[in-house]
Amino acid sequence: ASCSKGRKMILRGTASGIQPPPPTKSPCPDGYIAWYLNCYKLVEELATWNDAQDACKKQGGNLASIDMSYDQAFVAGVVLQGKADAWIGLRRMVDGSYSWSDGWPVFFTQWGPGEPTNHRQEGCVSMHASKWFHGTWNDTKCDHAKPYICKISSGTTRSPCKALTRHSCTLLLLL
């Protein structure tokens, strides 16, 4: 039959030998959400910062480090989803500087208004979930119990500073 004469035609039959593609396997463990070369998970069980870091390490990761604004937007929007303030992997050192729990240098911060305050020895950092300060960071006492965000690298180890002291790391980006 010719299709050029305006006739309608219904073809019935089976497509032999054509199979749908297999589902793609996530590079992340169950319960984690993939983003770029990393996997993130909001753990809603309450824990102190140290206990949360230990729990993330047992799963092969660390409390989440946030390297740039894209990661910040993803973690705040997709992972945290406004559920509850949650620990991230940033912590104040004795000298007053901040360091990520995975050793990655601090290139980016998203402090809330007036933060960090270090009020009453607030040395650990959480991400706000409230609609007014959503995604901004707050320094908090490390012994407070909060949900937490774990991060596992699904790619190669990215930290150039593991063998160096935290204060002598230089990152060279080749474009």
C-alpha positions as a Markdown table, in Angstrom:
| # | Residue | x | y | z |
|---|---|---|---|---|
| 1 | Ala | 0.0 | 0.0 | 0.0 |
| 2 | Ser | 1.2 | 3.5 | -0.8 |
| 3 | Cys | 1.5 | 6.0 | 2.0 |
| 4 | Ser | 1.4 | 9.0 | -0.3 |
| 5 | Lys | -2.4 | 8.7 | -1.0 |
| 6 | Gly | -3.4 | 9.7 | 2.5 |
| 7 | Arg | -4.4 | 6.2 | 3.6 |
| 8 | Lys | -4.0 | 5.3 | 7.3 |
| 9 | Met | -2.3 | 2.1 | 8.1 |
| 10 | Ile | -1.7 | 0.2 | 11.3 |
| 11 | Leu | 1.1 | -2.3 | 11.4 |
| 12 | Arg | 1.0 | -5.1 | 13.8 |
| 13 | Gly | 3.7 | -7.5 | 14.7 |
| 14 | Thr | 6.7 | -8.1 | 17.0 |
| 15 | Ala | 10.1 | -6.6 | 16.7 |
| 16 | Ser | 12.2 | -9.8 | 16.6 |
| 17 | Gly | 15.7 | -9.6 | 18.1 |
| 18 | Ile | 15.3 | -6.1 | 19.5 |
| 19 | Gln | 15.7 | -5.8 | 23.2 |
| 20 | Pro | 15.6 | -2.7 | 25.4 |
| 21 | Pro | 19.0 | -1.7 | 26.7 |
| 22 | Pro | 19.8 | -3.0 | 30.2 |
| 23 | Pro | 19.3 | -0.6 | 33.0 |
| 24 | Thr | 22.4 | 1.4 | 33.9 |
| 25 | Lys | 24.0 | 0.5 | 37.2 |
| 26 | Ser | 24.5 | 3.4 | 39.5 |
| 27 | Pro | 28.1 | 4.0 | 40.5 |
| 28 | Cys | 26.8 | 4.6 | 44.1 |
| 29 | Pro | 25.9 | 2.2 | 46.9 |
| 30 | Asp | 22.2 | 1.7 | 47.7 |
| 31 | Gly | 20.6 | 4.8 | 49.2 |
| 32 | Tyr | 23.2 | 7.2 | 47.8 |
| 33 | Ile | 22.5 | 9.7 | 45.0 |
| 34 | Ala | 25.1 | 10.1 | 42.2 |
| 35 | Trp | 26.4 | 13.6 | 41.4 |
| 36 | Tyr | 29.3 | 14.1 | 39.1 |
| 37 | Leu | 32.1 | 11.7 | 40.5 |
| 38 | Asn | 30.5 | 11.5 | 44.0 |
| 39 | Cys | 27.7 | 9.8 | 45.8 |
| 40 | Tyr | 25.7 | 11.6 | 48.6 |
| 41 | Lys | 23.3 | 10.3 | 51.2 |
| 42 | Leu | 21.3 | 12.1 | 53.9 |
| 43 | Val | 21.3 | 10.0 | 57.0 |
| 44 | Glu | 18.3 | 11.1 | 59.2 |
| 45 | Glu | 19.5 | 9.3 | 62.3 |
| 46 | Leu | 20.9 | 11.8 | 64.8 |
| 47 | Ala | 24.6 | 11.7 | 65.6 |
| 48 | Thr | 27.3 | 14.0 | 67.0 |
| 49 | Trp | 29.8 | 15.3 | 64.3 |
| 50 | Asn | 32.4 | 12.7 | 65.4 |
| 51 | Asp | 29.9 | 9.8 | 65.4 |
| 52 | Ala | 28.6 | 10.9 | 62.0 |
| 53 | Gln | 32.1 | 11.1 | 60.5 |
| 54 | Asp | 32.8 | 7.6 | 61.9 |
| 55 | Ala | 29.5 | 6.3 | 60.4 |
| 56 | Cys | 30.4 | 7.7 | 57.0 |
| 57 | Lys | 33.9 | 6.2 | 57.2 |
| 58 | Lys | 32.4 | 2.8 | 57.8 |
| 59 | Gln | 30.5 | 3.2 | 54.5 |
| 60 | Gly | 33.7 | 4.1 | 52.7 |
| 61 | Gly | 33.3 | 7.9 | 52.7 |
| 62 | Asn | 33.4 | 11.0 | 54.9 |
| 63 | Leu | 31.0 | 13.7 | 55.9 |
| 64 | Ala | 30.3 | 15.7 | 52.8 |
| 65 | Ser | 32.9 | 18.2 | 51.5 |
| 66 | Ile | 31.5 | 20.8 | 49.2 |
| 67 | Asp | 34.0 | 22.0 | 46.6 |
| 68 | Met | 32.0 | 24.5 | 44.5 |
| 69 | Ser | 28.6 | 26.2 | 44.1 |
| 70 | Tyr | 27.3 | 23.4 | 41.9 |
| 71 | Asp | 27.9 | 20.9 | 44.6 |
| 72 | Gln | 26.4 | 23.2 | 47.1 |
| 73 | Ala | 23.2 | 23.6 | 45.1 |
| 74 | Phe | 22.9 | 19.9 | 44.6 |
| 75 | Val | 23.5 | 18.9 | 48.2 |
| 76 | Ala | 21.1 | 21.7 | 49.5 |
| 77 | Gly | 18.4 | 21.0 | 47.0 |
| 78 | Val | 18.5 | 17.3 | 46.1 |
| 79 | Val | 20.1 | 15.7 | 49.2 |
| 80 | Leu | 19.0 | 17.8 | 52.1 |
| 81 | Gln | 15.5 | 18.7 | 50.6 |
| 82 | Gly | 14.7 | 21.0 | 53.5 |
| 83 | Lys | 14.3 | 18.1 | 55.9 |
| 84 | Ala | 16.6 | 19.1 | 58.8 |
| 85 | Asp | 19.8 | 20.8 | 59.5 |
| 86 | Ala | 22.6 | 18.3 | 58.8 |
| 87 | Trp | 26.3 | 17.9 | 59.5 |
| 88 | Ile | 28.7 | 18.4 | 56.6 |
| 89 | Gly | 32.4 | 17.6 | 56.8 |
| 90 | Leu | 33.8 | 21.0 | 57.6 |
| 91 | Arg | 35.5 | 21.6 | 61.0 |
| 92 | Arg | 37.4 | 24.4 | 62.7 |
| 93 | Met | 41.0 | 23.6 | 63.5 |
| 94 | Val | 42.9 | 24.8 | 66.6 |
| 95 | Asp | 44.4 | 27.7 | 64.7 |
| 96 | Gly | 41.0 | 28.9 | 63.6 |
| 97 | Ser | 41.2 | 27.7 | 60.0 |
| 98 | Tyr | 38.6 | 25.3 | 58.6 |
| 99 | Ser | 39.3 | 21.9 | 57.1 |
| 100 | Trp | 37.3 | 19.2 | 55.3 |
| 101 | Ser | 37.1 | 15.8 | 56.9 |
| 102 | Asp | 38.3 | 14.2 | 53.6 |
| 103 | Gly | 41.4 | 16.4 | 53.4 |
| 104 | Trp | 40.2 | 18.4 | 50.4 |
| 105 | Pro | 41.2 | 22.1 | 50.5 |
| 106 | Val | 38.5 | 24.7 | 51.4 |
| 107 | Phe | 37.9 | 26.5 | 48.1 |
| 108 | Phe | 34.3 | 27.4 | 48.6 |
| 109 | Thr | 32.1 | 28.3 | 51.6 |
| 110 | Gln | 28.4 | 29.2 | 51.9 |
| 111 | Trp | 28.2 | 30.7 | 55.4 |
| 112 | Gly | 24.8 | 32.0 | 56.7 |
| 113 | Pro | 24.5 | 35.7 | 57.7 |
| 114 | Gly | 27.0 | 36.5 | 60.5 |
| 115 | Glu | 28.6 | 33.0 | 60.4 |
| 116 | Pro | 30.9 | 31.6 | 61.5 |
| 117 | Thr | 30.5 | 32.9 | 65.1 |
| 118 | Asn | 32.5 | 30.4 | 67.1 |
| 119 | His | 30.0 | 31.2 | 69.9 |
| 120 | Arg | 30.7 | 28.8 | 72.8 |
| 121 | Gln | 33.3 | 26.8 | 71.0 |
| 122 | Glu | 31.2 | 26.0 | 67.9 |
| 123 | Gly | 33.7 | 24.0 | 65.9 |
| 124 | Cys | 31.7 | 21.9 | 63.5 |
| 125 | Val | 29.6 | 22.9 | 60.6 |
| 126 | Ser | 26.0 | 22.0 | 59.6 |
| 127 | Met | 23.9 | 23.0 | 56.6 |
| 128 | His | 20.6 | 24.8 | 57.3 |
| 129 | Ala | 17.4 | 23.3 | 56.1 |
| 130 | Ser | 15.0 | 26.2 | 57.0 |
| 131 | Lys | 13.4 | 28.1 | 54.1 |
| 132 | Trp | 15.0 | 31.4 | 55.2 |
| 133 | Phe | 18.6 | 30.1 | 55.4 |
| 134 | His | 18.3 | 26.9 | 53.3 |
| 135 | Gly | 21.6 | 25.6 | 52.3 |
| 136 | Thr | 23.7 | 28.1 | 54.2 |
| 137 | Trp | 26.3 | 26.9 | 56.7 |
| 138 | Asn | 26.3 | 27.4 | 60.5 |
| 139 | Asp | 29.1 | 26.6 | 63.0 |
| 140 | Thr | 27.6 | 24.5 | 65.8 |
| 141 | Lys | 28.9 | 22.7 | 68.8 |
| 142 | Cys | 30.2 | 19.3 | 67.7 |
| 143 | Asp | 28.4 | 17.4 | 70.5 |
| 144 | His | 24.9 | 18.3 | 69.2 |
| 145 | Ala | 23.1 | 15.4 | 67.6 |
| 146 | Lys | 21.9 | 16.1 | 64.0 |
| 147 | Pro | 21.3 | 14.2 | 60.8 |
| 148 | Tyr | 24.3 | 14.1 | 58.5 |
| 149 | Ile | 25.3 | 13.9 | 54.9 |
| 150 | Cys | 27.8 | 11.3 | 53.8 |
| 151 | Lys | 29.9 | 11.5 | 50.6 |
| 152 | Ile | 31.6 | 8.7 | 48.8 |
| 153 | Ser | 33.8 | 9.3 | 45.8 |
| 154 | Ser | 32.7 | 7.0 | 42.9 |
| 155 | Gly | 35.8 | 8.0 | 40.9 |
| 156 | Thr | 39.5 | 8.2 | 41.6 |
| 157 | Thr | 40.8 | 9.8 | 44.8 |
| 158 | Arg | 40.8 | 13.5 | 44.1 |
| 159 | Ser | 42.6 | 15.0 | 47.1 |
| 160 | Pro | 46.1 | 16.2 | 46.2 |
| 161 | Cys | 46.7 | 17.0 | 49.9 |
| 162 | Lys | 46.6 | 13.6 | 51.6 |
| 163 | Ala | 50.4 | 13.5 | 52.0 |
| 164 | Leu | 50.8 | 17.2 | 52.7 |
| 165 | Thr | 50.0 | 19.2 | 55.7 |
| 166 | Arg | 46.7 | 21.0 | 55.5 |
| 167 | His | 48.4 | 24.4 | 55.3 |
| 168 | Ser | 50.9 | 23.6 | 52.5 |
| 169 | Cys | 48.6 | 22.3 | 49.8 |
| 170 | Thr | 48.7 | 23.9 | 46.4 |
| 171 | Leu | 46.4 | 22.8 | 43.7 |
| 172 | Leu | 47.5 | 23.1 | 40.0 |
| 173 | Leu | 44.7 | 23.0 | 37.5 |
| 174 | Leu | 45.7 | 22.2 | 33.9 |
| 175 | Leu | 43.3 | 23.5 | 31.4 |
